[in-house]
């Protein structure tokens, strides 16, 4: 197995200690993941891979505070997410966690600038500051020339760039992306992958990506492979036999 980051490092943005998640379905316990210990550093682009149904998205949502783990503890910066109420988790997500989804999740009746400024507006920030910060985030994603366009007037790659700007506008501790290239062709997928890598390295923005795309994984700083609810690899992308075997299993699933 690959390296595990130093749990004592002050540079860790997310720290998970022995987290597990269980769902009850028709009287049967389903464990998407068990006893996962994980530290994610500032400015790191981390890819989570594994077969369909391996618990990748559930792990991502748990790390982001969408729902608490069944057991174990998670910290985002110095906030213990697993000890928070639902309201406290909601506020933390709104202010410290940016989310990117495969389907973009843009509001079709709002233009680009308003889509990106919406999280700030909902948090009570003035219209002027919200618009200024939205324009700044859109500049980082190369979308300054589309401020007044509606989502339907954009390509898929452009819509995902707007969605990334919306995730960045809150100045998050971490950006969590669930299959961000899944609805894009290979060229636009490469563009989005390059953008996420640039954000991590140039802006010290921590980015965690759930992906089936080997090209995304190869551009990441670190890869985690989740199989049968367990982290079976944690290390750099490359020719490691264990990682390659896991990738082959993922591609055949």
mmCIF file of C-alpha atoms in Angstrom, residues 71 160 208 210 228:
data_model
loop_
_atom_site.group_PDB
_atom_site.id
_atom_site.type_symbol
_atom_site.label_atom_id
_atom_site.label_comp_id
_atom_site.label_asym_id
_atom_site.label_seq_id
_atom_site.Cartn_x
_atom_site.Cartn_y
_atom_site.Cartn_z
ATOM 1 C CA UNK A 71 -18.635 5.762 13.438
ATOM 2 C CA UNK A 160 -18.579 22.774 -15.753
ATOM 3 C CA UNK A 208 -10.791 15.839 -4.011
ATOM 4 C CA UNK A 210 -14.198 10.942 -7.397
ATOM 5 C CA UNK A 228 -15.126 -3.547 -1.010
#
